[in-house]
PDB file of C-alpha atoms in Angstrom:
ATOM      1  CA  MET A  21      -0.204  -0.067  -0.097  1.00 52.00           C
ATOM      2  CA  THR A  22       0.809   3.535  -0.821  1.00 58.00           C
ATOM      3  CA  PRO A  23       1.583   6.051   1.935  1.00 56.00           C
ATOM      4  CA  LEU A  24      -1.334   8.167   0.472  1.00 56.00           C
ATOM      5  CA  THR A  25      -3.855   5.186   0.526  1.00 57.00           C
ATOM      6  CA  GLU A  26      -2.987   4.822   4.069  1.00 57.00           C
ATOM      7  CA  LYS A  27      -3.405   8.074   5.058  1.00 57.00           C
ATOM      8  CA  SER A  28      -6.868   8.768   3.084  1.00 57.00           C
ATOM      9  CA  ASN A  29      -8.021   5.378   4.993  1.00 57.00           C
ATOM     10  CA  LEU A  30      -7.539   6.946   8.004  1.00 59.00           C
ATOM     11  CA  GLN A  31      -9.472  10.591   7.680  1.00 65.00           C
ATOM     12  CA  LYS A  32     -12.739  10.313   8.998  1.00 68.00           C
ATOM     13  CA  LYS A  33     -15.593  10.498   6.164  1.00 74.00           C
ATOM     14  CA  ARG A  34     -17.410  13.703   5.892  1.00 76.00           C
ATOM     15  CA  THR A  35     -20.845  13.955   6.048  1.00 77.00           C
ATOM     16  CA  PRO A  36     -22.243  16.367   3.611  1.00 85.00           C
ATOM     17  CA  GLY A  37     -24.185  19.078   4.404  1.00 87.00           C
ATOM     18  CA  ARG A  38     -24.229  21.812   7.002  1.00 85.00           C
ATOM     19  CA  PRO A  39     -23.229  20.626  10.381  1.00 83.00           C
ATOM     20  CA  LYS A  40     -26.043  20.137  13.236  1.00 84.00           C
ATOM     21  CA  LYS A  41     -26.626  22.723  15.476  1.00 83.00           C
ATOM     22  CA  ALA A  42     -26.552  22.434  19.402  1.00 84.00           C
ATOM     23  CA  ILE A  43     -29.226  23.748  20.181  1.00 83.00           C
ATOM     24  CA  SER A  44     -32.503  23.311  17.565  1.00 84.00           C
ATOM     25  CA  ARG A  45     -35.465  25.817  17.716  1.00 83.00           C
ATOM     26  CA  SER A  46     -38.343  23.467  16.996  1.00 85.00           C
ATOM     27  CA  SER A  47     -41.422  25.268  18.089  1.00 87.00           C
ATOM     28  CA  ILE A  48     -43.222  27.847  16.380  1.00 87.00           C
ATOM     29  CA  LEU A  49     -45.095  31.076  17.799  1.00 86.00           C
ATOM     30  CA  MET A  50     -47.065  33.120  14.994  1.00 90.00           C
ATOM     31  CA  VAL A  51     -47.292  36.638  16.260  1.00 89.00           C
ATOM     32  CA  ARG A  52     -49.530  38.832  14.470  1.00 94.00           C
ATOM     33  CA  LEU A  53     -48.009  42.652  14.198  1.00 93.00           C
ATOM     34  CA  THR A  54     -48.481  45.902  12.886  1.00 95.00           C
ATOM     35  CA  SER A  55     -46.683  46.993   9.796  1.00 95.00           C
ATOM     36  CA  THR A  56     -44.770  49.662  12.305  1.00 95.00           C
ATOM     37  CA  GLU A  57     -44.618  47.580  14.341  1.00 94.00           C
ATOM     38  CA  ARG A  58     -42.989  45.147  12.285  1.00 94.00           C
ATOM     39  CA  LEU A  59     -40.612  47.860  10.764  1.00 95.00           C
ATOM     40  CA  LEU A  60     -39.487  49.225  14.629  1.00 94.00           C
ATOM     41  CA  ILE A  61     -38.432  45.577  15.214  1.00 93.00           C
ATOM     42  CA  GLU A  62     -37.321  45.212  12.149  1.00 95.00           C
ATOM     43  CA  GLU A  63     -35.148  48.570  12.301  1.00 95.00           C
ATOM     44  CA  ARG A  64     -34.190  47.597  15.877  1.00 94.00           C
ATOM     45  CA  ALA A  65     -32.924  44.447  15.008  1.00 94.00           C
ATOM     46  CA  LYS A  66     -30.712  45.933  11.963  1.00 95.00           C
ATOM     47  CA  LYS A  67     -29.273  48.377  14.633  1.00 95.00           C
ATOM     48  CA  ALA A  68     -28.014  45.622  17.023  1.00 94.00           C
ATOM     49  CA  GLY A  69     -26.522  43.601  13.773  1.00 95.00           C
ATOM     50  CA  ILE A  70     -29.217  40.751  14.354  1.00 95.00           C
ATOM     51  CA  LYS A  71     -32.025  39.142  12.470  1.00 94.00           C
ATOM     52  CA  PRO A  72     -35.479  40.222  14.205  1.00 93.00           C
ATOM     53  CA  SER A  73     -36.304  36.630  14.933  1.00 91.00           C
ATOM     54  CA  GLU A  74     -33.305  37.390  17.269  1.00 92.00           C
ATOM     55  CA  TRP A  75     -34.408  40.567  18.503  1.00 93.00           C
ATOM     56  CA  PHE A  76     -37.675  39.466  19.255  1.00 90.00           C
ATOM     57  CA  ARG A  77     -36.032  36.140  21.354  1.00 91.00           C
ATOM     58  CA  ARG A  78     -33.299  38.336  23.240  1.00 92.00           C
ATOM     59  CA  ALA A  79     -36.326  41.182  23.719  1.00 91.00           C
ATOM     60  CA  ALA A  80     -38.945  38.345  25.248  1.00 90.00           C
ATOM     61  CA  LYS A  81     -35.864  36.975  27.311  1.00 91.00           C
ATOM     62  CA  SER A  82     -35.117  40.170  28.908  1.00 90.00           C
ATOM     63  CA  ALA A  83     -39.144  41.932  29.529  1.00 88.00           C
ATOM     64  CA  LYS A  84     -40.151  42.488  32.518  1.00 85.00           C
ATOM     65  CA  VAL A  85     -43.821  41.505  32.639  1.00 79.00           C
ATOM     66  CA  PHE A  86     -46.503  43.319  35.395  1.00 77.00           C
ATOM     67  CA  PRO A  87     -49.444  40.909  36.804  1.00 79.00           C
ATOM     68  CA  ARG A  88     -52.911  42.276  37.056  1.00 82.00           C
ATOM     69  CA  PHE A  89     -54.512  43.797  40.490  1.00 81.00           C
ATOM     70  CA  THR A  90     -54.866  41.223  42.832  1.00 83.00           C
ATOM     71  CA  THR A  91     -58.561  41.622  44.341  1.00 87.00           C
ATOM     72  CA  GLU A  92     -57.009  42.643  47.295  1.00 85.00           C
ATOM     73  CA  GLU A  93     -55.331  45.363  45.423  1.00 82.00           C
ATOM     74  CA  THR A  94     -58.508  45.930  43.411  1.00 87.00           C
ATOM     75  CA  ALA A  95     -60.737  46.534  46.559  1.00 88.00           C
ATOM     76  CA  TRP A  96     -57.927  49.124  47.463  1.00 84.00           C
ATOM     77  CA  PHE A  97     -58.402  51.167  44.531  1.00 85.00           C
ATOM     78  CA  ARG A  98     -62.046  50.878  45.102  1.00 90.00           C
ATOM     79  CA  MET A  99     -61.426  52.102  48.659  1.00 87.00           C
ATOM     80  CA  LEU A 100     -58.945  54.969  46.875  1.00 85.00           C
ATOM     81  CA  SER A 101     -61.630  55.978  45.072  1.00 88.00           C
ATOM     82  CA  GLY A 102     -64.683  56.630  47.425  1.00 88.00           C
ATOM     83  CA  LEU A 103     -62.091  58.379  49.512  1.00 83.00           C
ATOM     84  CA  ALA A 104     -61.532  60.796  47.192  1.00 84.00           C
ATOM     85  CA  ASN A 105     -64.950  61.078  46.201  1.00 87.00           C
ATOM     86  CA  ASN A 106     -65.635  61.872  50.157  1.00 81.00           C
ATOM     87  CA  PHE A 107     -62.466  64.310  49.971  1.00 79.00           C
ATOM     88  CA  ASN A 108     -63.875  66.210  47.493  1.00 84.00           C
ATOM     89  CA  GLN A 109     -67.153  66.702  49.061  1.00 83.00           C
ATOM     90  CA  TYR A 110     -65.103  67.757  52.460  1.00 77.00           C
ATOM     91  CA  VAL A 111     -63.656  70.663  50.561  1.00 79.00           C
ATOM     92  CA  HIS A 112     -66.659  71.707  48.815  1.00 82.00           C
ATOM     93  CA  LEU A 113     -68.815  71.752  52.377  1.00 79.00           C
ATOM     94  CA  ALA A 114     -65.984  73.516  53.786  1.00 77.00           C
ATOM     95  CA  HIS A 115     -65.735  76.270  51.134  1.00 76.00           C
ATOM     96  CA  THR A 116     -69.719  77.150  51.541  1.00 80.00           C
ATOM     97  CA  ASN A 117     -69.631  76.368  55.905  1.00 75.00           C
ATOM     98  CA  GLY A 118     -66.345  77.576  56.486  1.00 70.00           C
ATOM     99  CA  LEU A 119     -62.901  75.728  56.190  1.00 73.00           C
ATOM    100  CA  LEU A 120     -62.787  75.189  60.212  1.00 70.00           C
ATOM    101  CA  SER A 121     -65.920  73.131  60.795  1.00 64.00           C
ATOM    102  CA  MET A 122     -64.727  70.243  57.612  1.00 71.00           C
ATOM    103  CA  ALA A 123     -60.752  70.398  58.860  1.00 73.00           C
ATOM    104  CA  ILE A 124     -61.143  67.613  61.394  1.00 74.00           C
ATOM    105  CA  LYS A 125     -63.145  65.296  59.406  1.00 74.00           C
ATOM    106  CA  GLY A 126     -61.099  66.123  56.203  1.00 74.00           C
ATOM    107  CA  GLN A 127     -57.657  65.350  58.306  1.00 79.00           C
ATOM    108  CA  ALA A 128     -58.958  61.731  59.211  1.00 79.00           C
ATOM    109  CA  VAL A 129     -60.112  61.385  55.218  1.00 78.00           C
ATOM    110  CA  ILE A 130     -56.685  62.456  54.536  1.00 82.00           C
ATOM    111  CA  ARG A 131     -55.038  59.914  56.934  1.00 85.00           C
ATOM    112  CA  GLN A 132     -57.139  56.600  55.230  1.00 83.00           C
ATOM    113  CA  ILE A 133     -56.027  57.789  52.272  1.00 82.00           C
ATOM    114  CA  GLU A 134     -52.346  57.732  53.229  1.00 85.00           C
ATOM    115  CA  GLU A 135     -52.866  54.405  54.359  1.00 84.00           C
ATOM    116  CA  LEU A 136     -54.124  53.286  51.286  1.00 81.00           C
ATOM    117  CA  LEU A 137     -51.094  54.325  49.542  1.00 82.00           C
ATOM    118  CA  THR A 138     -48.337  52.473  51.758  1.00 85.00           C
ATOM    119  CA  LYS A 139     -50.051  49.545  51.486  1.00 79.00           C
ATOM    120  CA  LEU A 140     -50.337  50.007  47.662  1.00 77.00           C
ATOM    121  CA  ASN A 141     -46.793  50.746  47.946  1.00 78.00           C
ATOM    122  CA  LYS A 142     -45.427  48.094  50.246  1.00 76.00           C
ATOM    123  CA  HIS A 143     -47.190  46.231  47.314  1.00 65.00           C
ATOM    124  CA  ASP A 144     -45.271  47.383  44.830  1.00 59.00           C
ATOM    125  CA  GLY A 145     -42.868  44.573  43.088  1.00 51.00           C
TER     126      GLY A 145
END
């Protein structure tokens, strides 16, 4: 045997085609966009030097999603709305009857509003 044939027998046979990727993406997610949204995504992807699909994947990974309000928080917002309405009525009465007569009631409502706002601020994530 000649050295060339021995060398060719020792070399591995290459498989034709493109090499397999380490991570294969088999799932498809269809998203409907307006033409403006699509242009915006394509423009940002072009600036980043990546494909729009890769930009979309990266944006989805880093996005912060805020959950809807819980039933408890919704009740607090309703209570806050009612207190604001009451406070508005006290201010109106203070203008018509005199400021000193309504000051104590108004301060009580302000304290309740402050308590609700501190509760809501504690629940901010």
